[in-house]
PDB file of C-alpha atoms in Angstrom:
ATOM      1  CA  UNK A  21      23.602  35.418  11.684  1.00  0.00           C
ATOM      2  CA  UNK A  22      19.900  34.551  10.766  1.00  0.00           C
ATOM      3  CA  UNK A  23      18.211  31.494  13.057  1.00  0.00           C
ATOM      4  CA  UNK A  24      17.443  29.089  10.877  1.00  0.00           C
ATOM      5  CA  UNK A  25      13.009  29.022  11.073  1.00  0.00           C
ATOM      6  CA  UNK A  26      11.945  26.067  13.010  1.00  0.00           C
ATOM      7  CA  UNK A  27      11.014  23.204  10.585  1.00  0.00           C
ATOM      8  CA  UNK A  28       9.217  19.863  11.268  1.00  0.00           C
ATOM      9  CA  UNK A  29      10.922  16.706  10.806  1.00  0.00           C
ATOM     10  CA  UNK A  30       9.780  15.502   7.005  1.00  0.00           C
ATOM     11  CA  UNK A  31       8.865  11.875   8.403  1.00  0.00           C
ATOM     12  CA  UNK A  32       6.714  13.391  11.464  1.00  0.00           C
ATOM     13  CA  UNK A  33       5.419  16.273   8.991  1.00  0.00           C
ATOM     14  CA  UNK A  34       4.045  13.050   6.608  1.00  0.00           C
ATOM     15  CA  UNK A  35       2.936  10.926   9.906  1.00  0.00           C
ATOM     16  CA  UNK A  36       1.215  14.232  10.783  1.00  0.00           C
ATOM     17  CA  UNK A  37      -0.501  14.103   7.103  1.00  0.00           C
ATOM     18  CA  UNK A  38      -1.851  10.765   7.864  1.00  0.00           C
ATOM     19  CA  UNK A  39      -3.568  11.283  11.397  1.00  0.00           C
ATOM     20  CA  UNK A  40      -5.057  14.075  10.182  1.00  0.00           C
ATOM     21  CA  UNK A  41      -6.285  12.510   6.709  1.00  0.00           C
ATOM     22  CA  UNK A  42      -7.607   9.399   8.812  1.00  0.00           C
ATOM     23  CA  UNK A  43      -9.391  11.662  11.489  1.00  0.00           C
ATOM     24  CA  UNK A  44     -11.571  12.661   8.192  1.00  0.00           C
ATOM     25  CA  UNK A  45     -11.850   9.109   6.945  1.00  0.00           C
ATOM     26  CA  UNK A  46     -13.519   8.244  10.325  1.00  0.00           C
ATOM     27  CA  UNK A  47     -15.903  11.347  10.271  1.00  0.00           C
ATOM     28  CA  UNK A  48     -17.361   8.903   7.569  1.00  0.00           C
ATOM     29  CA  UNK A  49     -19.872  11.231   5.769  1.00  0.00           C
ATOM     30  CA  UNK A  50     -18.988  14.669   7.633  1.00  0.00           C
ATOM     31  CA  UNK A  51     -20.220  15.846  10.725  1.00  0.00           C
ATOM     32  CA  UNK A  52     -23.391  17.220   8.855  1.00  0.00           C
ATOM     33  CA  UNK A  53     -23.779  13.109   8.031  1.00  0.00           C
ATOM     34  CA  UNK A  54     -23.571  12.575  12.036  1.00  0.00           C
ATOM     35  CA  UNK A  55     -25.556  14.933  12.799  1.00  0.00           C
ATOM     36  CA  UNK A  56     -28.654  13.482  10.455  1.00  0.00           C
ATOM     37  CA  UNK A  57     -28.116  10.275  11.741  1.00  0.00           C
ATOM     38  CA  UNK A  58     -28.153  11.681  15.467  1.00  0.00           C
ATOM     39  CA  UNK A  59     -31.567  13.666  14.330  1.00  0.00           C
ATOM     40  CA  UNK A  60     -33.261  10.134  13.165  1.00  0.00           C
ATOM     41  CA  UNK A  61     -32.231   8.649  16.492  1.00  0.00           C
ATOM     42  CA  UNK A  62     -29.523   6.560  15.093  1.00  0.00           C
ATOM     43  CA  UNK A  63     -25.818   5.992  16.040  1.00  0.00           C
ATOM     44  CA  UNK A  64     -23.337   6.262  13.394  1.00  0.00           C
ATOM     45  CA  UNK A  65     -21.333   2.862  12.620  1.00  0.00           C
ATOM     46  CA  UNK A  66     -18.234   3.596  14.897  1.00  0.00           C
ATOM     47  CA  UNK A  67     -20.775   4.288  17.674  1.00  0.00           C
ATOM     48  CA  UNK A  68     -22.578   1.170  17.025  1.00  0.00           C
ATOM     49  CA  UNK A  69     -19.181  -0.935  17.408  1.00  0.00           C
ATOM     50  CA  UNK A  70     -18.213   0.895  20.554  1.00  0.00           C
ATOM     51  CA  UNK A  71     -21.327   0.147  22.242  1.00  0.00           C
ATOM     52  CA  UNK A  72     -20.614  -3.566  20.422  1.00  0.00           C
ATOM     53  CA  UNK A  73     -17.571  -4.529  22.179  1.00  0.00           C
ATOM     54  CA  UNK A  74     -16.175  -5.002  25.201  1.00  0.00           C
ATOM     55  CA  UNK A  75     -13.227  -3.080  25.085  1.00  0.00           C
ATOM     56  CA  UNK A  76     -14.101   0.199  22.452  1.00  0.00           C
ATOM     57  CA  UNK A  77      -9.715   0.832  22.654  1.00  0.00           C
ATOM     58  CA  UNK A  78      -9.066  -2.476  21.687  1.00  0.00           C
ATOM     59  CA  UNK A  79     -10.919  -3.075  18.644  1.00  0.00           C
ATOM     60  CA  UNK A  80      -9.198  -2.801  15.575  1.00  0.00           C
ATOM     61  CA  UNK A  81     -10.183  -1.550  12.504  1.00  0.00           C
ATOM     62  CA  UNK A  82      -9.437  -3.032   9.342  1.00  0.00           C
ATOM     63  CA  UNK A  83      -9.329  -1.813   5.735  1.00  0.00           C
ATOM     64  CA  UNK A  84      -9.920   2.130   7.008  1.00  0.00           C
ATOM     65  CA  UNK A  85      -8.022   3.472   4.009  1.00  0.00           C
ATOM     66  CA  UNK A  86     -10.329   1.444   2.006  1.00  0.00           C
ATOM     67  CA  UNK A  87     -11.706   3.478  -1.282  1.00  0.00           C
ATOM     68  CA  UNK A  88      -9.255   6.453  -0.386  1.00  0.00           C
ATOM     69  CA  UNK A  89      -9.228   8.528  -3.520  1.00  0.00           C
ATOM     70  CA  UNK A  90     -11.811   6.893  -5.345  1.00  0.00           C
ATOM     71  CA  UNK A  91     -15.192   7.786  -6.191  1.00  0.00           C
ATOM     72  CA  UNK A  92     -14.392  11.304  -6.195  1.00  0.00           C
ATOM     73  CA  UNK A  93     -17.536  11.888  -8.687  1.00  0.00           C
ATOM     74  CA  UNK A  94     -20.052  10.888  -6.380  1.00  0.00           C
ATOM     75  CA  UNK A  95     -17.985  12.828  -3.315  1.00  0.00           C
ATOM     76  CA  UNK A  96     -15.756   9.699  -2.311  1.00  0.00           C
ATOM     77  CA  UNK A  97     -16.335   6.955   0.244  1.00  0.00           C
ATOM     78  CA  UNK A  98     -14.575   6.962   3.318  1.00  0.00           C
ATOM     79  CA  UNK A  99     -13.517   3.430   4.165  1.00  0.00           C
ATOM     80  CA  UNK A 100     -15.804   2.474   1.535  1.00  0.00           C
ATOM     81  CA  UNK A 101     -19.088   3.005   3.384  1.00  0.00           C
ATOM     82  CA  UNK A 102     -18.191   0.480   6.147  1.00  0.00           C
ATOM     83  CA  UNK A 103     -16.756  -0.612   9.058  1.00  0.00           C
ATOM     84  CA  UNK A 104     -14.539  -3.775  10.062  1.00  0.00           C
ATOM     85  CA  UNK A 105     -12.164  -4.784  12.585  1.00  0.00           C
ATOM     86  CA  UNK A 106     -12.084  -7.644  15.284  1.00  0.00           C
ATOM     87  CA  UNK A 107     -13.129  -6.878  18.834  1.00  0.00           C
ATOM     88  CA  UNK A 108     -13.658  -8.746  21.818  1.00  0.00           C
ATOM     89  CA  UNK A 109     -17.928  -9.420  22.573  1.00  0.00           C
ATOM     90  CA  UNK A 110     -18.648 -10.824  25.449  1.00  0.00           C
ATOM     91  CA  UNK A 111     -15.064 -11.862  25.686  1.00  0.00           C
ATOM     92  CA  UNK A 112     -15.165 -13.849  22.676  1.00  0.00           C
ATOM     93  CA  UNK A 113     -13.534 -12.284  19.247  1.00  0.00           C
ATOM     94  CA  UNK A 114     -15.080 -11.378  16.905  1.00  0.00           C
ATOM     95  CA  UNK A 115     -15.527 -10.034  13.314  1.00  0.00           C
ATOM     96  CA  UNK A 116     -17.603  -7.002  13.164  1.00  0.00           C
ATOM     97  CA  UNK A 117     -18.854  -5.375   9.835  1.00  0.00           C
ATOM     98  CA  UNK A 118     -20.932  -1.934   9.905  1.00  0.00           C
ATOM     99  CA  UNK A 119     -22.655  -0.260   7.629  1.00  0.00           C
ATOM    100  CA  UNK A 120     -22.267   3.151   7.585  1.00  0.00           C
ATOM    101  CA  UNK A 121     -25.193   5.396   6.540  1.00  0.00           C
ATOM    102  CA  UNK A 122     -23.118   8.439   6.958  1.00  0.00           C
ATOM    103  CA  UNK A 123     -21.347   7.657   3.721  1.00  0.00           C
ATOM    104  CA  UNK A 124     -24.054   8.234   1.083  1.00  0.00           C
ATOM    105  CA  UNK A 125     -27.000   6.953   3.323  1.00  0.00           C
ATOM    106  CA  UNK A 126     -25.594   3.639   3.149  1.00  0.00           C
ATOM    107  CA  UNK A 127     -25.137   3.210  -0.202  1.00  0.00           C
ATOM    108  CA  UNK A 128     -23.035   0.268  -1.653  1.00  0.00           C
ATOM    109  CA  UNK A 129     -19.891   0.838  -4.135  1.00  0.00           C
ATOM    110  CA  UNK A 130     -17.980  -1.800  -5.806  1.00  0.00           C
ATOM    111  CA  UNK A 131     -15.118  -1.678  -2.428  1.00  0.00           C
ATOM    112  CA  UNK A 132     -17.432  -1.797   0.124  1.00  0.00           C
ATOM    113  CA  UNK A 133     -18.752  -4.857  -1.174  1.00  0.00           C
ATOM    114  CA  UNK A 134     -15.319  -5.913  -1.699  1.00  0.00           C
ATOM    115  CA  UNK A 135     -14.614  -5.150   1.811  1.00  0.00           C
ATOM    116  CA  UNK A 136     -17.422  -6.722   3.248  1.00  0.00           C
ATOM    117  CA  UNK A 137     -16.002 -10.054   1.423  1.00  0.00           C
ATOM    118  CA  UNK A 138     -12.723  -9.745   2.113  1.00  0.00           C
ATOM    119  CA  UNK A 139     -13.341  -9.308   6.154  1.00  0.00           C
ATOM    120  CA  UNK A 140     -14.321 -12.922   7.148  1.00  0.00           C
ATOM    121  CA  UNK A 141     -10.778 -13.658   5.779  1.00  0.00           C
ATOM    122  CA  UNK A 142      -8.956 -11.965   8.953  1.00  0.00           C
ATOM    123  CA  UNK A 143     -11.893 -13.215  11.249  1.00  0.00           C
ATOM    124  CA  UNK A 144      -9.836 -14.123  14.517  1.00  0.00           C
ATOM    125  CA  UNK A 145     -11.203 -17.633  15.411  1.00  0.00           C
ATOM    126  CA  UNK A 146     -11.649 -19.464  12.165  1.00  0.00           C
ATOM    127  CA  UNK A 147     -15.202 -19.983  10.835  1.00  0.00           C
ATOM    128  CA  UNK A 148     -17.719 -18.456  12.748  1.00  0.00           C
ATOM    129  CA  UNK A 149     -20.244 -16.340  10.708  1.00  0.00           C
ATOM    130  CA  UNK A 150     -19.333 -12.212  11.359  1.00  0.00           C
ATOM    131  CA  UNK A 151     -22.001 -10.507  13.753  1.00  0.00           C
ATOM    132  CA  UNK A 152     -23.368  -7.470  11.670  1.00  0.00           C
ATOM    133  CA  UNK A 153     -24.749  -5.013  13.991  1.00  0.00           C
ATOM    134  CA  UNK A 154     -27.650  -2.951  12.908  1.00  0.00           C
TER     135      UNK A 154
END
């Protein structure tokens, strides 16, 4: 009698899918993208925000799947070129929005502007302008 080969759980397989497919969404641009930033002397969005908040672990991100599967011709945009979530600054919430110049040096497409509008919407205390970090 033949063991039967050790599969993966189709639900954890799929969950497994996802981590690894946002893992590249937050590489933004690729690693070669981080690394030009690095060489300029620049932090890369993400790094801006941890440096932002108080608490790097509890900031969340919103919209990260953003632009997934679109603009494939001009090599996609990973959550569409920027970064938002709410985060504690100074122990006061707050909406953050980053730019991120690994995605196409910055470059705008129809969602991130989208994105951009949309975030003041989930702002956590009502409405105070977003901070917009470098």
């Amino acid at each position: 009698m033949s063991q039967p080969s050790p599969t993966i759980n189709p639900l954890r397989e799929l969950n497994e899918t996802f981590k690894r497919a946002e893992a590249d969404i937050r590489q933004g641009g690729g690693m070669k993208a981080i690394e030009r930033q690095h060489g300029k002397g620049r932090l890369t969005a993400r790094e801006r925000v941890e440096k932002l908040v108080d608490d790097p672990k509890a900031f969340t991100e919103l919209g990260l799947w953003s632009a997934f599967g679109m603009y494939e011709d001009y090599g996609g945009a990973p959550a569409a070129g920027v970064v938002t979530g709410i985060g504690q600054v100074q122990g006061r919430p707050c909406m953050i929005i980053a730019n991120d110049a690994t995605v196409k040096a910055g470059a705008f497409f129809p969602m991130t502007c989208k994105k951009i509008i949309r975030a003041p919407d989930h702002r956590p205390d009502g409405p105070a302008a977003p901070d917009l970090p470098g």
